[in-house]
Amino acid sequence: MKKILLTCLVSGLIFSCGTSSKGNSPSTKAVEIANPADYASTITSAELKEMLYKFASDEFEGRETGEKGQKMAVEYLKMQYKALEIPTPLGGDNYFQDVPLEKQKTAEAQLSVNGKSFNSFDDHIVLAISKSMNISVTDIVYVGYGIDADNYSDYKAVDVKGKLVLAKAGEPKDANGNYITSGNDEDTKWTNGRQSIASKRDAAKDNGAKGLLFMDANLFARYAPFFKRQAESGTSGRLSLKSNEEGMMMMMVSETLGKALHTSILEEANAKTLNTKLNIVVENKSESIMSENVVAFIKGSEKPDEIVVISAHLDHEGIKDGEVYNGADDDGSGTIAILEIAEAFKMAEKAGHGPKRSILFLHVTGEEKGLLGSKHYTDNDPIFPLANTVADLNIDMIGRTDPERKEGDRNYIYLIGSDKLSTDLHNISEAVNSKYTNVELDYTYNDENDPNRFYYRSDHYNFAKNNIPVIFYFNGTHADYHKASDTPDKIEYDLLENRTRLVFHTAWEVANRVERLVVDKATK
């Protein structure tokens, strides 16, 4: 990457440098105005291409979380930041925030209801467990659909702290056939497959339950054969964050087992305590591994305690059936974009125009495994207090075009989340784009009712759930999404350059404006 030093030229947005020419007296000080376009011009398709061909090469083995290729990827990023003379906020030579993970192996439970035994994979599967357990309970709490929303909650009339809860799939509808929580007939987070599992798990956990039994006949029929094959082969299952705290046990049960636990489960929605004796014995066979987030930092000149985060995930899918999943677009494009943005900010700093607020360049691990690296940063080990975090600009796939768009309609980017928490951030994004980059800002996937629910599916969400304003930059999916064919030769580098400049300009304005972004749309 380039090592030139730019000078401060003509006016940009609203930023004064406050520097003077040598020999001037204080009364005749010449005030220079930084032009961010000068620094944005250092973001070039040639440099992006050179780095991406390296980062998304077979050498990095698809950057599987916790594996050799991912370790090579974090070392590569570290070397880039050292070459740019951008320090780490962790001190010394430590650019890595450790992210402790568990590689879970499929657990087989012994389970009986009122003395009758039920078999693993025929009637129940263990989705999550943090430690081995041997329990016997007679006070399971049935919570209907297991929903806990602002306008409807199955938890209002019951106390589930420290107890096992039983919930069923779905969501009730009103007299017009619309879902209670949304008021329309589109799938919600309580009904939408895997999202519904996570939503009902979180609702149970937030209400203090120690375990969730979830009955979904359709999902069980899909999941059980897979879990059984995993158990028979002895291969590892999914990754999860390792915690010193006891996690919540979660099992999915068949309709047969659901009815054994509560004979009226299909008909009854009202929460109640069940007088049912349940015995569960299960062994946790998970394996501990370590992964890493990569962090670099430019300290703000005037408001150093206020932090602007620019994030992207460094991991991908690894090697499958002998093929390397290079992940050039997902998310090599975002990773390399951050390096170019960091270089531009560093050049500005060297020219005396460093950002007023601090910038954290955050490359997270484990996004493909469930947003694990960003969740560790926000939930377990925020390097800087979340209360001091001004915004997160998250870049996940910005190097390709969506085939659903009209042919020739290339100069666009999907923006998600910009207006959900802060009107300021949305207006800034629109203004800098009009002034500098002229990209079509497409808000198709920003719709709360969009069935893809992309707002919840990349690392910005772990910041947004903490009421930190976010923008998710995204080019949409394509035929090579999550396939071995997502390679660097298919990246459209002119688009990658302009989109990266857009993120830089937005970060520049957020970091340098007089007032911190106002969070005016938070609901809690």
XYZ file of C-alpha atoms in Angstrom:
524
model
C 0.000 0.000 0.000
C 1.033 3.543 -0.662
C 3.343 5.445 1.642
C 2.950 8.979 0.252
C 1.979 11.973 2.344
C -0.720 14.334 1.120
C -0.968 18.023 1.886
C -3.994 19.847 3.118
C -5.769 21.505 0.186
C -9.078 23.241 -0.365
C -12.263 23.100 1.627
C -14.082 19.867 2.322
C -17.130 19.538 4.561
C -16.893 21.385 7.863
C -13.470 20.528 9.247
C -10.786 23.083 10.164
C -7.233 21.882 10.762
C -6.081 24.728 12.974
C -2.465 24.448 11.706
C -0.268 27.372 10.711
C 2.582 27.921 8.299
C 6.045 28.192 9.802
C 6.956 31.681 10.923
C 3.448 33.093 11.194
C 2.579 34.890 14.401
C -0.508 33.791 16.327
C -2.405 36.846 15.099
C -1.745 35.964 11.447
C -2.196 32.172 11.681
C -3.346 30.663 8.391
C -6.177 28.174 8.879
C -6.107 25.246 6.490
C -9.190 23.226 5.643
C -8.940 19.490 5.101
C -10.490 18.102 1.956
C -11.467 14.467 2.623
C -11.618 13.782 -1.109
C -7.830 14.059 -1.219
C -7.511 11.172 1.221
C -10.349 9.193 -0.320
C -8.425 9.307 -3.605
C -5.792 7.032 -2.035
C -8.418 4.262 -2.020
C -7.824 2.657 -5.401
C -9.079 -0.373 -7.276
C -5.479 -1.417 -7.970
C -4.574 -1.666 -4.283
C -7.871 -3.300 -3.389
C -7.304 -5.897 -6.099
C -3.723 -6.619 -5.067
C -4.670 -7.227 -1.436
C -7.836 -9.185 -2.168
C -6.054 -11.603 -4.492
C -3.799 -12.377 -1.533
C -6.428 -12.437 1.220
C -8.893 -14.575 -0.759
C -6.292 -16.913 -2.231
C -6.130 -20.677 -1.754
C -3.160 -20.036 0.543
C -5.571 -18.830 3.245
C -7.651 -22.022 2.974
C -11.012 -20.275 3.145
C -10.311 -18.643 6.542
C -12.324 -21.176 8.574
C -12.838 -19.875 12.122
C -10.160 -21.165 14.484
C -8.289 -23.067 11.766
C -4.923 -22.546 10.028
C -6.245 -20.296 7.271
C -7.929 -17.950 9.722
C -4.701 -17.717 11.723
C -2.870 -16.769 8.525
C -5.527 -14.149 7.800
C -5.171 -12.402 11.157
C -1.374 -12.364 10.817
C -1.747 -10.782 7.373
C -3.982 -8.043 8.768
C -1.597 -7.419 11.642
C 1.310 -6.991 9.240
C -0.688 -4.535 7.127
C -1.465 -2.343 10.124
C 2.124 -2.445 11.312
C 3.307 -1.405 7.843
C 0.848 1.505 7.962
C 2.129 2.449 11.444
C -1.400 2.216 12.846
C -1.181 0.983 16.442
C -3.328 -1.463 18.353
C -5.549 -0.261 21.218
C -4.422 -3.305 23.219
C -0.877 -2.013 23.519
C 2.492 -3.175 22.286
C 2.390 -5.618 19.400
C -0.943 -7.205 20.356
C -3.448 -6.651 17.543
C -5.518 -9.695 18.519
C -8.528 -9.720 20.808
C -8.861 -13.354 21.857
C -12.289 -14.861 21.225
C -12.735 -18.105 23.222
C -15.035 -20.555 21.463
C -16.461 -24.010 21.931
C -16.659 -26.443 19.058
C -19.669 -28.423 20.046
C -20.080 -32.105 19.435
C -23.520 -33.585 19.111
C -24.775 -34.582 22.528
C -27.098 -37.518 23.120
C -29.498 -37.144 26.029
C -31.256 -39.753 28.086
C -34.762 -38.413 28.684
C -37.907 -39.722 30.322
C -41.339 -38.233 31.031
C -43.348 -39.729 33.905
C -41.142 -42.815 33.693
C -41.451 -43.308 29.926
C -38.197 -43.095 27.955
C -37.776 -41.154 24.701
C -34.906 -41.642 22.260
C -32.334 -39.189 20.935
C -32.991 -38.083 17.336
C -36.338 -39.873 17.266
C -37.922 -37.526 19.814
C -35.351 -35.003 20.982
C -32.086 -33.316 19.972
C -29.759 -31.180 22.084
C -29.250 -27.797 20.422
C -27.142 -26.179 23.131
C -25.600 -27.109 26.453
C -22.765 -25.479 28.405
C -22.029 -28.309 30.809
C -23.033 -31.888 31.526
C -26.242 -32.184 33.473
C -28.378 -34.674 35.359
C -31.696 -33.160 36.422
C -35.114 -34.246 37.580
C -37.931 -31.683 37.636
C -41.679 -31.711 38.226
C -42.466 -28.039 37.633
C -41.885 -27.358 33.938
C -43.456 -24.056 32.885
C -45.411 -24.100 29.641
C -45.140 -20.685 27.952
C -47.357 -21.189 24.917
C -45.595 -19.816 21.854
C -42.682 -18.525 23.933
C -43.013 -14.974 22.596
C -41.927 -11.879 24.522
C -42.627 -8.773 22.425
C -43.695 -5.217 23.222
C -47.325 -5.830 22.288
C -47.620 -9.510 23.241
C -45.887 -11.696 25.819
C -46.350 -15.292 26.926
C -44.244 -14.548 30.013
C -46.453 -11.937 31.694
C -48.379 -14.281 33.972
C -45.619 -16.724 34.972
C -42.298 -16.725 36.800
C -39.740 -18.849 34.926
C -36.571 -17.852 36.783
C -34.344 -20.889 37.246
C -36.859 -23.221 35.610
C -37.258 -25.270 32.436
C -39.777 -23.855 29.992
C -41.698 -25.550 27.202
C -42.681 -23.542 24.098
C -44.219 -24.439 20.767
C -43.630 -23.175 17.248
C -45.497 -20.329 15.623
C -47.236 -17.143 16.635
C -50.934 -16.401 17.232
C -52.907 -14.418 14.672
C -55.631 -11.812 15.050
C -59.159 -11.952 13.637
C -57.875 -10.731 10.263
C -55.332 -13.526 9.965
C -52.341 -11.286 10.726
C -49.601 -12.115 13.199
C -50.060 -10.490 16.593
C -46.601 -8.944 16.857
C -46.428 -7.439 13.362
C -50.021 -6.852 12.300
C -49.462 -8.469 8.900
C -49.260 -11.964 7.443
C -45.522 -11.971 6.629
C -43.241 -14.267 8.636
C -41.817 -12.658 11.773
C -38.743 -13.482 13.829
C -41.025 -15.709 15.929
C -42.104 -17.821 12.939
C -39.193 -17.698 10.515
C -37.303 -21.003 10.865
C -33.891 -20.691 12.513
C -34.631 -17.097 13.468
C -37.585 -18.301 15.508
C -35.361 -20.685 17.459
C -32.976 -17.867 18.364
C -35.799 -15.474 19.208
C -37.578 -17.911 21.520
C -34.287 -18.929 23.116
C -33.471 -15.269 23.830
C -36.950 -14.646 25.248
C -36.585 -17.601 27.625
C -33.087 -16.532 28.634
C -34.069 -12.888 29.173
C -36.828 -14.036 31.516
C -34.396 -16.110 33.593
C -35.153 -19.651 32.412
C -32.374 -22.240 32.831
C -33.497 -24.312 29.864
C -35.872 -24.350 26.901
C -37.700 -27.291 25.358
C -38.945 -26.166 21.945
C -41.526 -28.137 19.966
C -41.491 -27.543 16.216
C -42.527 -30.626 14.261
C -41.416 -29.255 10.875
C -37.974 -28.122 12.009
C -37.489 -31.298 14.031
C -38.057 -33.420 10.926
C -35.343 -31.403 9.147
C -32.836 -31.200 12.004
C -32.996 -34.678 13.529
C -31.442 -36.635 10.598
C -28.570 -34.136 10.397
C -27.845 -34.302 14.134
C -28.010 -38.091 14.013
C -25.437 -38.226 11.199
C -23.209 -35.849 13.162
C -23.409 -38.083 16.229
C -22.692 -41.257 14.252
C -19.695 -39.739 12.463
C -18.220 -38.198 15.605
C -17.614 -34.915 13.777
C -17.859 -31.579 15.521
C -20.968 -29.463 15.309
C -21.408 -25.718 15.467
C -19.205 -23.137 17.149
C -20.399 -20.997 20.016
C -18.882 -18.429 22.345
C -17.356 -19.937 25.451
C -18.532 -18.338 28.640
C -17.520 -18.692 32.265
C -21.186 -18.320 33.112
C -23.573 -21.218 32.933
C -25.390 -21.112 29.621
C -28.981 -22.051 28.970
C -29.735 -25.619 27.907
C -31.880 -25.897 24.792
C -33.501 -28.954 23.251
C -35.845 -29.389 20.307
C -38.553 -31.979 20.832
C -40.891 -33.871 18.533
C -44.653 -33.466 18.607
C -44.903 -36.857 20.328
C -42.642 -35.737 23.162
C -44.314 -32.339 23.300
C -47.679 -33.994 23.872
C -46.165 -36.224 26.565
C -44.987 -33.123 28.395
C -48.321 -31.325 27.951
C -51.263 -33.210 26.497
C -52.986 -30.010 25.295
C -49.906 -28.334 23.809
C -51.402 -27.996 20.323
C -54.662 -26.453 21.495
C -53.667 -24.395 24.525
C -51.760 -21.109 24.375
C -52.068 -19.943 27.991
C -48.941 -20.176 30.132
C -49.092 -22.532 33.111
C -46.953 -24.756 35.332
C -47.141 -28.433 34.387
C -47.164 -31.234 36.941
C -44.992 -33.473 34.806
C -41.919 -35.390 35.969
C -39.007 -34.965 33.553
C -35.575 -36.587 33.863
C -32.680 -35.506 31.625
C -29.101 -36.808 31.616
C -26.758 -35.322 29.008
C -22.969 -35.091 28.624
C -21.293 -32.000 27.209
C -18.547 -33.133 24.796
C -17.567 -29.703 23.435
C -13.979 -28.794 22.539
C -12.380 -25.449 23.447
C -10.663 -23.485 20.673
C -9.376 -19.926 20.361
C -10.012 -17.465 17.569
C -9.182 -13.785 17.216
C -10.619 -10.416 16.289
C -8.086 -8.002 14.795
C -8.128 -4.435 16.149
C -6.255 -1.287 15.094
C -6.782 2.249 16.298
C -6.303 5.901 15.403
C -6.742 8.129 18.442
C -8.956 11.167 18.091
C -7.348 14.576 18.310
C -10.167 16.359 20.182
C -12.660 13.728 21.410
C -10.486 10.627 21.880
C -12.945 8.919 24.212
C -15.671 8.871 21.540
C -15.208 5.860 19.238
C -16.313 5.317 15.641
C -16.121 1.617 14.719
C -15.583 0.390 11.163
C -16.133 -3.369 11.018
C -16.035 -6.361 8.676
C -15.687 -10.092 9.219
C -12.443 -11.822 8.307
C -13.655 -15.439 8.319
C -15.318 -17.586 5.662
C -16.328 -21.218 5.076
C -12.929 -22.959 4.923
C -12.453 -26.105 2.828
C -15.374 -28.366 1.932
C -15.042 -31.620 0.005
C -11.541 -30.622 -1.035
C -12.571 -27.222 -2.437
C -11.380 -23.921 -0.963
C -14.177 -21.462 -0.290
C -12.192 -18.267 -0.869
C -14.890 -15.793 0.194
C -13.639 -12.965 -2.001
C -16.861 -11.000 -1.772
C -17.981 -12.532 1.546
C -16.188 -10.873 3.184
C -12.787 -10.388 1.665
C -14.193 -7.270 0.008
C -15.155 -5.695 3.335
C -11.921 -6.718 5.040
C -9.699 -5.166 2.388
C -11.910 -2.091 2.196
C -11.186 -1.405 5.868
C -7.439 -1.578 5.230
C -7.744 1.053 2.505
C -9.954 3.239 4.706
C -7.428 2.918 7.532
C -4.616 3.967 5.193
C -6.569 7.048 4.126
C -7.200 8.090 7.741
C -3.543 7.509 8.623
C -2.401 9.721 5.745
C -4.748 12.421 6.979
C -3.329 12.087 10.487
C 0.242 12.385 9.224
C -0.739 15.527 7.350
C -2.095 17.030 10.557
C -5.736 16.230 9.836
C -6.343 13.262 12.085
C -9.959 12.522 13.069
C -11.402 14.432 16.005
C -12.979 11.232 17.330
C -11.107 7.941 17.583
C -11.483 5.274 14.900
C -11.462 1.565 15.747
C -10.817 -0.715 12.795
C -12.452 -3.974 13.866
C -12.042 -7.218 11.893
C -14.221 -9.827 13.570
C -14.058 -13.591 13.487
C -16.844 -16.156 13.476
C -19.478 -14.142 11.599
C -20.330 -17.168 9.491
C -20.844 -19.161 12.708
C -23.364 -16.776 14.254
C -21.810 -13.275 14.584
C -19.534 -14.657 17.294
C -16.611 -12.220 17.120
C -18.781 -9.113 17.183
C -20.941 -10.595 19.922
C -17.830 -11.246 22.013
C -16.768 -7.631 21.492
C -20.133 -6.134 22.472
C -21.351 -8.634 25.069
C -18.207 -9.953 26.750
C -15.179 -7.746 26.190
C -15.767 -4.296 24.681
C -12.336 -2.760 24.338
C -13.983 0.652 24.629
C -17.206 1.264 26.569
C -20.283 0.834 24.426
C -21.624 4.049 25.932
C -18.715 5.864 24.238
C -19.242 4.171 20.881
C -20.720 6.667 18.420
C -21.532 4.372 15.479
C -20.621 1.157 13.694
C -20.166 1.200 9.921
C -20.203 -2.472 8.928
C -19.039 -3.702 5.520
C -20.125 -7.177 4.436
C -19.978 -7.939 0.675
C -19.414 -4.805 -1.438
C -17.523 -6.159 -4.458
C -20.231 -7.587 -6.725
C -23.615 -6.761 -8.244
C -26.964 -8.295 -7.422
C -28.335 -10.178 -10.467
C -31.839 -9.091 -9.433
C -31.022 -5.514 -10.401
C -31.455 -4.313 -13.956
C -28.624 -5.011 -16.381
C -26.232 -2.087 -16.475
C -27.562 -0.682 -13.195
C -24.268 -1.179 -11.349
C -23.558 1.967 -9.381
C -25.543 1.170 -6.230
C -25.191 -0.208 -2.736
C -27.821 -1.579 -0.384
C -27.907 0.342 2.887
C -29.458 -1.322 5.908
C -30.043 0.221 9.319
C -28.955 3.811 8.648
C -32.268 5.302 9.799
C -33.263 2.784 12.460
C -31.592 4.471 15.431
C -30.295 7.873 14.350
C -31.747 10.418 11.936
C -28.356 12.175 12.056
C -26.520 9.146 10.684
C -28.992 8.637 7.858
C -28.811 12.299 6.824
C -25.003 12.311 6.961
C -24.869 9.205 4.788
C -27.120 10.788 2.180
C -25.241 14.098 2.222
C -21.711 12.763 1.830
C -22.818 10.432 -0.933
C -24.375 13.330 -2.858
C -21.240 15.412 -2.394
C -18.559 12.842 -3.161
C -19.520 9.423 -4.544
C -22.981 9.530 -6.168
C -23.776 5.885 -5.497
C -27.446 4.907 -5.688
C -28.371 4.191 -2.071
C -30.886 1.358 -2.257
C -32.979 0.737 0.885
C -34.801 -2.365 -0.389
C -33.495 -4.580 2.419
C -33.955 -1.916 5.079
C -37.667 -2.734 5.236
C -38.498 -4.231 8.638
C -40.786 -6.727 6.905
C -38.190 -7.900 4.389
C -38.209 -11.712 4.637
C -34.406 -11.922 4.259
C -33.990 -10.071 7.561
C -30.462 -8.975 6.642
C -30.541 -6.381 9.431
C -30.131 -9.232 11.914
C -27.598 -11.228 9.906
C -24.290 -9.365 10.014
C -22.029 -7.982 12.701
C -23.562 -4.503 12.937
C -26.559 -6.045 14.688
C -24.602 -6.698 17.885
C -23.960 -2.943 18.054
C -27.504 -1.987 17.040
C -29.033 -4.134 19.789
C -27.105 -1.901 22.196
C -28.618 1.249 20.635
C -25.445 2.164 18.765
C -26.302 3.651 15.334
C -25.216 1.450 12.434
C -25.005 1.259 8.673
C -24.660 -2.102 6.950
C -23.148 -1.804 3.447
C -24.134 -4.759 1.240
C -24.231 -5.531 -2.493
C -26.759 -8.372 -2.182
C -26.334 -12.066 -2.803
C -25.394 -13.692 -6.102
C -24.872 -17.120 -7.648
C -21.482 -17.522 -5.941
C -22.689 -16.648 -2.442
C -21.314 -19.218 0.037
C -19.836 -21.285 -2.773
C -16.299 -22.183 -3.790
C -16.804 -19.963 -6.839
C -16.701 -16.715 -4.796
C -13.236 -15.835 -6.111
C -11.263 -12.555 -6.565
C -11.480 -12.586 -10.358
C -15.249 -11.979 -10.119
C -14.950 -8.819 -8.043
C -15.865 -5.572 -9.829
C -13.025 -3.439 -8.536
C -14.311 -0.089 -9.789
C -17.447 -0.615 -7.728
C -15.425 -1.781 -4.732
C -13.340 1.386 -4.939
C -16.284 3.784 -5.035
C -18.226 1.975 -2.310
C -15.147 1.952 -0.070
C -14.766 5.687 -0.610
C -18.408 6.130 0.423
C -17.746 4.389 3.744
C -14.620 6.500 4.257
C -16.464 9.763 3.649
C -19.263 8.749 6.000
C -16.779 7.779 8.712
C -14.883 11.039 8.175
C -17.996 13.122 8.751
C -19.157 11.115 11.769
C -15.689 11.330 13.322
C -15.167 15.040 12.651
C -18.549 16.726 13.109
C -18.936 19.032 16.084
C -21.754 17.151 17.779
C -21.953 13.445 18.464
C -24.678 11.580 16.581
C -28.028 11.838 18.330
C -29.756 8.497 18.968
C -33.351 9.605 18.520
C -35.078 6.352 17.522
C -34.084 3.882 20.229
C -37.035 1.956 21.650
C -35.405 0.763 24.857
